[in-house]
Tab-separated table of C-alpha atoms in Angstrom:
chain	number	residue	atom	x	y	z
A	1	UNK	CA	19.987	-144.468	202.199
A	2	UNK	CA	21.253	-145.162	205.306
A	3	UNK	CA	24.905	-146.678	206.000
A	4	UNK	CA	25.580	-149.919	208.042
A	5	UNK	CA	28.859	-151.003	208.367
A	6	UNK	CA	29.984	-154.422	210.614
A	7	UNK	CA	32.297	-154.235	213.085
A	8	UNK	CA	35.283	-155.236	211.050
A	9	UNK	CA	34.474	-152.384	208.610
A	10	UNK	CA	33.691	-149.822	211.708
A	11	UNK	CA	37.075	-150.572	212.957
A	12	UNK	CA	39.006	-149.716	209.576
A	13	UNK	CA	37.243	-146.593	209.172
A	14	UNK	CA	38.063	-145.652	212.629
A	15	UNK	CA	41.875	-146.621	211.579
A	16	UNK	CA	41.782	-144.614	208.461
A	17	UNK	CA	41.308	-141.589	210.150
A	18	UNK	CA	44.847	-141.881	211.881
A	19	UNK	CA	46.369	-140.989	208.252
A	20	UNK	CA	43.808	-138.390	207.640
A	21	UNK	CA	43.984	-134.687	207.823
A	22	UNK	CA	42.919	-133.058	210.979
A	23	UNK	CA	41.016	-130.661	209.289
A	24	UNK	CA	38.094	-132.188	211.722
A	25	UNK	CA	39.353	-130.044	215.042
A	26	UNK	CA	38.252	-126.688	213.440
A	27	UNK	CA	34.443	-127.603	213.791
A	28	UNK	CA	32.367	-127.554	216.986
A	29	UNK	CA	34.271	-129.934	219.140
A	30	UNK	CA	31.126	-131.780	219.638
A	31	UNK	CA	30.045	-132.884	216.004
A	32	UNK	CA	33.342	-134.635	215.540
A	33	UNK	CA	35.538	-137.815	215.797
A	34	UNK	CA	39.196	-138.666	216.888
A	35	UNK	CA	41.966	-139.411	214.470
A	36	UNK	CA	45.493	-139.684	215.050
A	37	UNK	CA	46.554	-136.118	215.447
A	38	UNK	CA	43.711	-135.333	217.624
A	39	UNK	CA	45.153	-137.721	220.194
A	40	UNK	CA	49.107	-136.447	220.059
A	41	UNK	CA	48.084	-133.334	222.684
A	42	UNK	CA	45.936	-132.983	225.459
A	43	UNK	CA	44.183	-130.012	223.664
A	44	UNK	CA	43.408	-132.205	220.668
A	45	UNK	CA	42.226	-135.354	223.226
A	46	UNK	CA	39.759	-132.662	224.621
A	47	UNK	CA	38.408	-132.158	221.283
A	48	UNK	CA	38.418	-135.692	220.550
A	49	UNK	CA	36.407	-136.343	224.130
A	50	UNK	CA	34.071	-133.974	223.339
A	51	UNK	CA	33.489	-135.199	219.646
A	52	UNK	CA	31.489	-138.427	221.544
A	53	UNK	CA	29.040	-136.870	222.387
A	54	UNK	CA	27.215	-135.440	219.334
A	55	UNK	CA	27.050	-139.156	217.632
A	56	UNK	CA	24.790	-140.803	220.414
A	57	UNK	CA	22.181	-138.216	218.721
A	58	UNK	CA	22.432	-140.023	215.285
A	59	UNK	CA	19.137	-141.327	214.320
A	60	UNK	CA	19.751	-144.868	215.041
A	61	UNK	CA	20.270	-143.904	218.616
A	62	UNK	CA	19.112	-140.651	220.810
A	63	UNK	CA	18.239	-138.974	217.641
A	64	UNK	CA	15.389	-141.222	216.912
A	65	UNK	CA	15.118	-144.913	217.393
A	66	UNK	CA	16.370	-145.479	221.145
A	67	UNK	CA	13.778	-143.070	221.861
A	68	UNK	CA	10.813	-143.975	219.714
A	69	UNK	CA	11.153	-147.615	219.262
A	70	UNK	CA	10.970	-149.163	222.802
A	71	UNK	CA	7.927	-147.375	223.410
A	72	UNK	CA	6.128	-148.315	219.807
A	73	UNK	CA	7.450	-152.140	220.210
A	74	UNK	CA	6.022	-151.698	223.913
A	75	UNK	CA	2.490	-150.737	225.409
A	76	UNK	CA	3.257	-147.122	225.551
A	77	UNK	CA	2.742	-145.963	222.202
A	78	UNK	CA	0.356	-146.971	218.644
A	79	UNK	CA	0.098	-145.948	215.069
A	80	UNK	CA	-2.497	-143.272	214.844
A	81	UNK	CA	-5.254	-144.634	212.746
A	82	UNK	CA	-6.250	-141.153	211.340
A	83	UNK	CA	-2.737	-139.810	210.622
A	84	UNK	CA	-1.401	-143.149	209.471
A	85	UNK	CA	2.479	-142.723	207.457
A	86	UNK	CA	3.347	-146.592	206.875
A	87	UNK	CA	6.598	-145.987	209.382
A	88	UNK	CA	7.234	-147.602	212.458
A	89	UNK	CA	4.394	-150.628	211.246
A	90	UNK	CA	6.875	-153.625	211.660
A	91	UNK	CA	8.410	-151.854	215.036
A	92	UNK	CA	4.513	-151.672	216.415
A	93	UNK	CA	3.740	-155.338	215.104
A	94	UNK	CA	7.322	-156.604	216.205
A	95	UNK	CA	8.446	-157.579	212.590
A	96	UNK	CA	11.299	-156.565	212.077
A	97	UNK	CA	13.840	-158.547	210.217
A	98	UNK	CA	17.757	-158.624	210.401
A	99	UNK	CA	18.084	-156.163	207.415
A	100	UNK	CA	15.450	-153.433	208.974
A	101	UNK	CA	13.533	-151.557	211.761
A	102	UNK	CA	16.242	-150.145	214.207
A	103	UNK	CA	18.386	-153.485	214.234
A	104	UNK	CA	21.305	-152.200	211.900
A	105	UNK	CA	21.913	-148.692	212.706
A	106	UNK	CA	21.717	-148.799	216.449
A	107	UNK	CA	24.507	-151.849	215.652
A	108	UNK	CA	27.040	-150.045	213.400
A	109	UNK	CA	26.308	-146.449	215.079
A	110	UNK	CA	26.470	-148.331	218.452
A	111	UNK	CA	30.165	-149.839	217.579
A	112	UNK	CA	31.201	-146.683	215.528
A	113	UNK	CA	30.856	-144.474	218.844
A	114	UNK	CA	32.498	-147.353	220.902
A	115	UNK	CA	35.686	-147.400	218.497
A	116	UNK	CA	36.209	-144.144	219.055
A	117	UNK	CA	35.893	-143.893	222.690
A	118	UNK	CA	38.550	-146.439	222.787
A	119	UNK	CA	40.736	-144.391	220.696
A	120	UNK	CA	40.322	-141.896	223.190
A	121	UNK	CA	40.892	-144.394	226.470
A	122	UNK	CA	43.585	-146.538	224.566
A	123	UNK	CA	45.504	-142.752	223.950
A	124	UNK	CA	45.116	-141.960	227.323
A	125	UNK	CA	46.257	-145.078	228.862
A	126	UNK	CA	49.274	-145.045	226.425
A	127	UNK	CA	50.607	-141.532	228.088
A	128	UNK	CA	52.348	-140.788	224.948
A	129	UNK	CA	50.276	-137.416	224.174
A	130	UNK	CA	51.768	-134.033	224.757
A	131	UNK	CA	50.404	-133.228	228.397
A	132	UNK	CA	50.675	-129.469	227.546
A	133	UNK	CA	50.669	-128.673	231.418
A	134	UNK	CA	47.513	-130.684	232.028
A	135	UNK	CA	47.071	-132.037	235.691
A	136	UNK	CA	46.744	-135.611	236.181
A	137	UNK	CA	42.763	-134.695	237.512
A	138	UNK	CA	42.190	-132.945	233.833
A	139	UNK	CA	43.182	-135.751	231.929
A	140	UNK	CA	41.850	-138.300	234.273
A	141	UNK	CA	38.076	-136.381	233.856
A	142	UNK	CA	38.755	-137.097	229.744
A	143	UNK	CA	39.433	-140.947	230.416
A	144	UNK	CA	36.108	-140.607	233.025
A	145	UNK	CA	34.360	-139.456	230.085
A	146	UNK	CA	35.295	-141.581	227.404
A	147	UNK	CA	34.633	-144.563	229.672
A	148	UNK	CA	31.046	-143.680	230.411
A	149	UNK	CA	29.839	-143.400	227.157
A	150	UNK	CA	32.079	-146.390	226.112
A	151	UNK	CA	30.045	-148.516	229.157
A	152	UNK	CA	26.992	-146.506	228.300
A	153	UNK	CA	26.831	-147.646	224.790
A	154	UNK	CA	27.766	-151.238	225.328
A	155	UNK	CA	24.869	-151.285	227.635
A	156	UNK	CA	22.361	-150.342	225.325
A	157	UNK	CA	23.339	-152.503	222.791
A	158	UNK	CA	23.097	-155.625	224.872
A	159	UNK	CA	20.025	-154.493	225.867
A	160	UNK	CA	18.725	-154.873	222.189
A	161	UNK	CA	20.275	-157.481	221.135
A	162	UNK	CA	20.755	-160.229	224.243
A	163	UNK	CA	18.331	-160.962	226.784
A	164	UNK	CA	17.794	-160.192	230.196
A	165	UNK	CA	21.032	-160.876	232.795
A	166	UNK	CA	18.338	-163.534	234.749
A	167	UNK	CA	17.158	-165.073	231.188
A	168	UNK	CA	16.943	-169.189	232.020
A	169	UNK	CA	15.180	-170.451	228.708
A	170	UNK	CA	17.933	-172.214	227.079
A	171	UNK	CA	15.916	-172.750	223.737
A	172	UNK	CA	16.301	-169.187	223.257
A	173	UNK	CA	19.246	-168.627	224.387
A	174	UNK	CA	21.782	-171.194	224.793
A	175	UNK	CA	23.939	-170.824	228.239
A	176	UNK	CA	21.044	-168.960	230.277
A	177	UNK	CA	21.416	-169.895	233.570
A	178	UNK	CA	20.014	-166.772	235.342
A	179	UNK	CA	23.640	-165.543	236.091
A	180	UNK	CA	24.062	-163.688	232.443
A	181	UNK	CA	25.583	-166.795	230.725
A	182	UNK	CA	24.024	-166.317	227.435
A	183	UNK	CA	25.185	-164.596	224.267
A	184	UNK	CA	25.541	-161.178	224.466
A	185	UNK	CA	27.392	-158.922	221.993
A	186	UNK	CA	30.992	-158.465	221.175
A	187	UNK	CA	32.741	-156.589	223.956
A	188	UNK	CA	35.400	-154.043	222.112
A	189	UNK	CA	38.004	-152.339	223.962
A	190	UNK	CA	40.441	-151.472	220.922
A	191	UNK	CA	40.353	-150.823	217.645
A	192	UNK	CA	42.250	-153.519	216.604
A	193	UNK	CA	41.496	-155.394	213.198
A	194	UNK	CA	39.514	-158.429	213.966
A	195	UNK	CA	36.164	-160.265	213.774
A	196	UNK	CA	35.047	-160.262	217.821
A	197	UNK	CA	32.547	-162.864	218.464
A	198	UNK	CA	30.014	-162.332	221.205
A	199	UNK	CA	30.777	-161.951	224.803
A	200	UNK	CA	28.290	-163.472	227.469
A	201	UNK	CA	25.675	-161.085	228.983
A	202	UNK	CA	27.531	-161.644	232.282
A	203	UNK	CA	30.849	-160.463	230.405
A	204	UNK	CA	29.092	-157.534	229.264
A	205	UNK	CA	27.823	-156.519	232.662
A	206	UNK	CA	31.357	-156.925	233.953
A	207	UNK	CA	32.845	-154.608	231.606
A	208	UNK	CA	30.230	-152.238	231.543
A	209	UNK	CA	30.513	-151.783	235.490
A	210	UNK	CA	34.347	-152.035	235.581
A	211	UNK	CA	34.251	-148.553	233.368
A	212	UNK	CA	31.662	-146.859	235.023
A	213	UNK	CA	33.384	-147.598	238.373
A	214	UNK	CA	36.249	-146.162	236.694
A	215	UNK	CA	34.549	-142.989	235.545
A	216	UNK	CA	32.976	-142.102	238.823
A	217	UNK	CA	36.425	-142.315	240.613
A	218	UNK	CA	38.339	-140.295	237.905
A	219	UNK	CA	35.760	-137.683	237.256
A	220	UNK	CA	36.184	-134.902	239.562
A	221	UNK	CA	34.640	-132.171	237.647
A	222	UNK	CA	30.956	-130.671	238.308
A	223	UNK	CA	30.177	-130.168	234.997
A	224	UNK	CA	26.765	-129.164	233.569
A	225	UNK	CA	24.363	-131.751	232.697
A	226	UNK	CA	25.466	-132.212	228.954
A	227	UNK	CA	28.785	-133.583	230.397
A	228	UNK	CA	29.517	-136.540	231.736
A	229	UNK	CA	30.531	-136.608	235.531
A	230	UNK	CA	30.755	-138.648	238.288
A	231	UNK	CA	27.488	-138.431	239.612
A	232	UNK	CA	26.280	-139.234	235.572
A	233	UNK	CA	28.434	-142.642	235.908
A	234	UNK	CA	26.796	-143.282	239.238
A	235	UNK	CA	23.348	-142.768	237.739
A	236	UNK	CA	23.973	-145.067	235.076
A	237	UNK	CA	25.589	-147.596	237.329
A	238	UNK	CA	22.195	-147.586	239.458
A	239	UNK	CA	20.014	-148.265	236.405
A	240	UNK	CA	23.054	-151.041	235.257
A	241	UNK	CA	22.486	-152.738	238.475
A	242	UNK	CA	18.637	-153.048	238.261
A	243	UNK	CA	18.849	-154.558	235.151
A	244	UNK	CA	21.704	-156.722	236.476
A	245	UNK	CA	19.197	-157.653	239.525
A	246	UNK	CA	21.836	-156.587	242.112
A	247	UNK	CA	19.053	-154.378	243.990
A	248	UNK	CA	21.503	-153.514	246.926
A	249	UNK	CA	23.980	-152.046	244.564
A	250	UNK	CA	21.093	-150.118	242.123
A	251	UNK	CA	19.734	-148.692	245.884
A	252	UNK	CA	22.990	-147.518	246.830
A	253	UNK	CA	24.072	-146.074	243.571
A	254	UNK	CA	20.821	-144.299	243.481
A	255	UNK	CA	20.990	-142.973	247.102
A	256	UNK	CA	24.544	-141.660	246.116
A	257	UNK	CA	23.168	-139.510	243.194
A	258	UNK	CA	19.961	-138.246	245.431
A	259	UNK	CA	22.826	-137.537	248.414
A	260	UNK	CA	24.933	-135.406	246.492
A	261	UNK	CA	21.799	-132.767	246.564
A	262	UNK	CA	23.039	-131.541	242.668
A	263	UNK	CA	20.173	-132.106	241.570
A	264	UNK	CA	15.861	-131.265	242.825
A	265	UNK	CA	13.021	-132.923	241.416
A	266	UNK	CA	10.688	-130.174	239.338
A	267	UNK	CA	7.710	-128.864	240.983
A	268	UNK	CA	4.720	-129.877	239.366
A	269	UNK	CA	3.636	-126.240	237.969
A	270	UNK	CA	7.008	-125.965	236.202
A	271	UNK	CA	6.973	-129.520	235.197
A	272	UNK	CA	5.338	-129.048	231.328
A	273	UNK	CA	7.571	-126.586	230.869
A	274	UNK	CA	10.555	-128.479	232.136
A	275	UNK	CA	10.363	-130.481	228.254
A	276	UNK	CA	11.134	-127.750	226.472
A	277	UNK	CA	14.172	-125.993	228.896
A	278	UNK	CA	17.612	-127.159	228.877
A	279	UNK	CA	20.038	-127.806	232.078
A	280	UNK	CA	17.260	-127.843	234.988
A	281	UNK	CA	18.023	-129.201	238.243
A	282	UNK	CA	16.010	-132.141	238.137
A	283	UNK	CA	18.180	-133.636	234.739
A	284	UNK	CA	21.309	-135.674	235.494
A	285	UNK	CA	22.483	-136.240	231.903
A	286	UNK	CA	20.878	-134.869	228.769
A	287	UNK	CA	22.252	-134.107	225.139
A	288	UNK	CA	22.191	-131.169	223.658
A	289	UNK	CA	20.795	-130.795	220.316
A	290	UNK	CA	21.616	-128.519	217.587
A	291	UNK	CA	20.300	-128.400	213.767
A	292	UNK	CA	23.694	-127.569	212.279
A	293	UNK	CA	25.321	-130.487	214.173
A	294	UNK	CA	26.224	-133.657	211.993
A	295	UNK	CA	24.273	-135.762	213.635
A	296	UNK	CA	21.090	-133.832	213.790
A	297	UNK	CA	18.596	-135.737	212.148
A	298	UNK	CA	15.609	-133.461	210.711
A	299	UNK	CA	12.735	-133.640	208.452
A	300	UNK	CA	10.378	-133.959	211.655
A	301	UNK	CA	11.390	-137.602	211.958
A	302	UNK	CA	12.832	-137.130	215.388
A	303	UNK	CA	10.753	-137.596	218.572
A	304	UNK	CA	9.538	-133.855	218.581
A	305	UNK	CA	8.656	-134.155	214.831
A	306	UNK	CA	7.233	-137.896	214.681
A	307	UNK	CA	4.900	-136.759	217.728
A	308	UNK	CA	4.064	-133.277	216.996
A	309	UNK	CA	4.393	-132.451	213.389
A	310	UNK	CA	3.313	-135.585	211.703
A	311	UNK	CA	1.543	-137.330	214.572
A	312	UNK	CA	1.629	-140.638	213.523
A	313	UNK	CA	2.597	-141.978	216.726
A	314	UNK	CA	0.140	-141.241	219.536
A	315	UNK	CA	0.108	-142.635	223.378
A	316	UNK	CA	-1.879	-145.596	223.901
A	317	UNK	CA	-5.201	-145.041	225.545
A	318	UNK	CA	-4.680	-147.516	228.146
A	319	UNK	CA	-1.712	-145.407	229.340
A	320	UNK	CA	-3.061	-142.161	228.572
A	321	UNK	CA	-6.454	-142.390	230.849
A	322	UNK	CA	-4.242	-144.009	233.552
A	323	UNK	CA	-3.200	-140.746	235.072
A	324	UNK	CA	-4.854	-139.545	238.264
A	325	UNK	CA	-6.998	-136.490	238.765
A	326	UNK	CA	-4.395	-133.447	239.762
A	327	UNK	CA	-1.213	-135.723	237.874
A	328	UNK	CA	0.726	-132.873	236.068
A	329	UNK	CA	2.216	-135.669	233.703
A	330	UNK	CA	-1.028	-136.018	231.890
A	331	UNK	CA	-0.822	-132.910	230.406
A	332	UNK	CA	2.071	-134.310	228.002
A	333	UNK	CA	-0.388	-136.272	226.473
A	334	UNK	CA	-3.587	-134.676	225.042
A	335	UNK	CA	-6.654	-135.570	223.939
A	336	UNK	CA	-6.562	-134.170	220.293
A	337	UNK	CA	-9.751	-133.125	218.079
A	338	UNK	CA	-9.096	-136.504	216.288
A	339	UNK	CA	-9.889	-138.328	219.735
A	340	UNK	CA	-6.036	-139.385	220.000
A	341	UNK	CA	-3.465	-138.687	222.080
A	342	UNK	CA	-1.055	-136.833	221.263
A	343	UNK	CA	2.590	-136.842	222.973
A	344	UNK	CA	3.450	-133.372	223.650
A	345	UNK	CA	7.298	-134.466	225.634
A	346	UNK	CA	9.243	-133.292	222.661
A	347	UNK	CA	7.680	-129.625	222.300
A	348	UNK	CA	10.964	-128.195	220.997
A	349	UNK	CA	13.760	-126.648	222.893
A	350	UNK	CA	12.655	-122.674	224.159
A	351	UNK	CA	14.144	-120.579	221.675
A	352	UNK	CA	14.124	-122.395	218.941
A	353	UNK	CA	10.699	-122.135	217.731
A	354	UNK	CA	11.143	-126.008	216.342
A	355	UNK	CA	9.775	-129.027	217.332
A	356	UNK	CA	12.436	-131.115	216.066
A	357	UNK	CA	15.176	-129.650	218.202
A	358	UNK	CA	14.793	-131.059	221.803
A	359	UNK	CA	17.158	-132.463	224.300
A	360	UNK	CA	16.862	-136.102	225.122
A	361	UNK	CA	16.840	-136.536	228.946
A	362	UNK	CA	18.695	-139.860	229.554
A	363	UNK	CA	19.164	-139.347	233.395
A	364	UNK	CA	16.847	-138.091	235.277
A	365	UNK	CA	16.409	-137.386	239.423
A	366	UNK	CA	13.006	-139.316	239.206
A	367	UNK	CA	14.511	-141.962	237.687
A	368	UNK	CA	17.053	-142.489	241.035
A	369	UNK	CA	13.929	-142.402	242.916
A	370	UNK	CA	12.526	-144.783	241.022
A	371	UNK	CA	15.416	-147.393	240.846
A	372	UNK	CA	15.586	-146.784	244.810
A	373	UNK	CA	12.066	-147.996	245.671
A	374	UNK	CA	12.034	-150.780	242.973
A	375	UNK	CA	15.309	-151.826	244.023
A	376	UNK	CA	14.814	-151.599	247.936
A	377	UNK	CA	10.950	-153.562	247.351
A	378	UNK	CA	12.703	-156.497	245.492
A	379	UNK	CA	15.336	-156.704	248.051
A	380	UNK	CA	13.158	-155.825	251.231
A	381	UNK	CA	15.389	-153.348	252.358
A	382	UNK	CA	15.478	-149.650	253.076
A	383	UNK	CA	18.691	-148.452	251.725
A	384	UNK	CA	18.894	-144.180	251.989
A	385	UNK	CA	14.707	-144.723	252.514
A	386	UNK	CA	11.967	-146.729	252.519
A	387	UNK	CA	10.139	-147.994	248.819
A	388	UNK	CA	6.879	-145.851	249.883
A	389	UNK	CA	8.965	-142.484	250.809
A	390	UNK	CA	10.696	-142.532	247.609
A	391	UNK	CA	7.433	-143.263	245.141
A	392	UNK	CA	5.998	-140.518	247.432
A	393	UNK	CA	8.807	-137.700	246.691
A	394	UNK	CA	8.039	-138.779	243.208
A	395	UNK	CA	4.318	-138.004	243.393
A	396	UNK	CA	4.407	-134.854	245.239
A	397	UNK	CA	6.252	-132.982	242.799
A	398	UNK	CA	3.794	-134.248	240.132
A	399	UNK	CA	0.973	-132.862	241.762
A	400	UNK	CA	-0.366	-135.998	243.970
A	401	UNK	CA	-1.381	-137.009	247.316
A	402	UNK	CA	0.691	-139.618	248.865
A	403	UNK	CA	0.387	-143.514	249.019
A	404	UNK	CA	-0.650	-145.127	252.259
A	405	UNK	CA	0.901	-148.345	251.170
A	406	UNK	CA	3.059	-149.406	247.762
A	407	UNK	CA	4.180	-153.008	246.454
A	408	UNK	CA	5.684	-154.179	242.974
A	409	UNK	CA	3.001	-152.743	240.963
A	410	UNK	CA	2.214	-149.553	242.448
A	411	UNK	CA	5.968	-149.152	241.691
A	412	UNK	CA	6.009	-150.363	238.037
A	413	UNK	CA	2.962	-148.005	237.663
A	414	UNK	CA	4.421	-144.986	238.678
A	415	UNK	CA	7.694	-145.705	236.498
A	416	UNK	CA	5.976	-146.409	233.298
A	417	UNK	CA	3.906	-142.841	234.049
A	418	UNK	CA	6.835	-141.052	234.637
A	419	UNK	CA	9.478	-142.358	232.300
A	420	UNK	CA	6.787	-142.465	229.475
A	421	UNK	CA	8.221	-142.006	225.870
A	422	UNK	CA	11.808	-141.435	227.013
A	423	UNK	CA	12.922	-144.978	225.552
A	424	UNK	CA	12.329	-147.413	228.762
A	425	UNK	CA	9.346	-149.599	228.250
A	426	UNK	CA	10.246	-152.318	226.239
A	427	UNK	CA	13.112	-152.839	228.677
A	428	UNK	CA	11.014	-152.666	231.340
A	429	UNK	CA	8.772	-155.446	230.645
A	430	UNK	CA	11.268	-157.523	229.192
A	431	UNK	CA	13.962	-157.490	232.574
A	432	UNK	CA	10.474	-158.322	234.282
A	433	UNK	CA	9.695	-161.184	232.383
A	434	UNK	CA	6.590	-159.572	231.569
A	435	UNK	CA	4.277	-159.776	227.886
A	436	UNK	CA	3.280	-157.101	225.988
A	437	UNK	CA	-0.418	-157.001	226.401
A	438	UNK	CA	-1.109	-153.572	224.674
A	439	UNK	CA	-5.350	-153.164	225.682
A	440	UNK	CA	-7.344	-152.556	222.735
A	441	UNK	CA	-5.006	-153.560	219.982
A	442	UNK	CA	-5.382	-156.649	217.913
A	443	UNK	CA	-3.972	-160.175	218.877
A	444	UNK	CA	-1.448	-159.834	216.093
A	445	UNK	CA	1.206	-157.714	218.040
A	446	UNK	CA	0.692	-159.569	221.290
A	447	UNK	CA	3.639	-161.137	222.900
A	448	UNK	CA	4.318	-163.151	225.789
A	449	UNK	CA	7.154	-164.092	227.886
A	450	UNK	CA	9.676	-165.130	226.344
A	451	UNK	CA	9.863	-164.659	223.317
A	452	UNK	CA	12.472	-163.989	220.246
A	453	UNK	CA	10.924	-160.666	219.501
A	454	UNK	CA	12.204	-159.445	222.854
A	455	UNK	CA	16.024	-158.890	221.163
A	456	UNK	CA	16.786	-157.874	217.606
A	457	UNK	CA	18.366	-159.560	215.219
A	458	UNK	CA	21.956	-159.203	214.666
A	459	UNK	CA	22.076	-156.980	211.465
A	460	UNK	CA	22.680	-159.029	208.175
A	461	UNK	CA	25.840	-157.695	207.042
A	462	UNK	CA	27.098	-158.442	210.569
A	463	UNK	CA	26.681	-161.904	209.675
A	464	UNK	CA	28.154	-162.044	206.325
A	465	UNK	CA	31.683	-160.679	207.336
A	466	UNK	CA	32.098	-161.741	210.591
A	467	UNK	CA	32.866	-165.655	210.607
A	468	UNK	CA	32.690	-165.284	214.333
A	469	UNK	CA	29.404	-164.095	214.850
A	470	UNK	CA	26.141	-166.158	215.736
A	471	UNK	CA	23.012	-165.067	214.872
A	472	UNK	CA	20.087	-165.009	217.661
A	473	UNK	CA	17.418	-167.574	217.806
A	474	UNK	CA	14.561	-167.517	215.638
A	475	UNK	CA	16.036	-165.035	212.967
């Protein structure tokens, strides 16, 4: 049975670690969260910071829900009519309640990671640890990584539990003024005991952007893509600005990442194999998945197992047949013997022989080109390059000829095909104010914009234990 916690319970559980033994520091640092002793020296802060990454692979986050649910809830993925398992029915039909679906796990694990990141941030900023000869740059790198993770999880939670930044329907979200005035999520910056209320979406974005800007400035190490770096923070900042509708800064940040020349788009000939490899040049940030990690979710219940072992989720026909002749991305949606399209974006990391073990690609260079194209098109600008050139840059590496003209619809279509099955589609529909059409599906799951189902309910356990919490209208 899944364990779920309210924010108060999470803070208490994190706080208890301050008086526990530090046995965990002898483990692989990627599988451990900090306690008091781990914050007393620079070396232990390194272990604590490293320990912030693995929980992102929990089944509630990028180990399952954050990858699968946004595509199941939208129009990229459907339930197999042949290999029906009874799973993901609530997500597909958009009938999630406050005590089921992705809601509870996403919320509790998200705040668990935020609190752990806060421990690292607060300890470094208090400056009472033994530096052991570490330079300011080395300490700042740790602070930047923790700030990045805190920002990333706050942003993800806001995408799930709050309407988009520019929302204006006050019947669904009191205070919605088109500028983030409606309820967001609690912004947690310390692990103090308390019952935090929801901040406005504007305040959430303000904190996320502040953390990411600081992180980008603080991190100077050119780390490989399994760890945060200045470019990783800027890439996420480009995504955040796009969601906020700040198209000028979105294009500017994407341009900085592209212009760093640290990354390259994968050639068409290597694109299918790219998904079985780690540390590739196109990847800006990915999470290393290992079966021995504490947060590894096995039993073929992760994306690779769901798509390839069980096969109970398949690509929607409308998406699978939308790829042009010669588009290498079409090879990732394979027509199977049952007449359905198997998703092959999680084939198992090379050398593991196991479809369960895949590294989720959180940020890729292709997304930066598409963010810049969309932002410039919406802003009627050419920051860094033209929307046409950016779209064609991606198309050229996918085996396609260039287009002569692009508009918003063209860019959205390219984004959908490029980022399919990576956990973007539901949020793209929401932030662009689009309903969920699902061609070929029954009418019941169809959702027009706006609708309460575009946000998840605050979990029941949080509502019961936090008197300052306000539920999303309709739940």
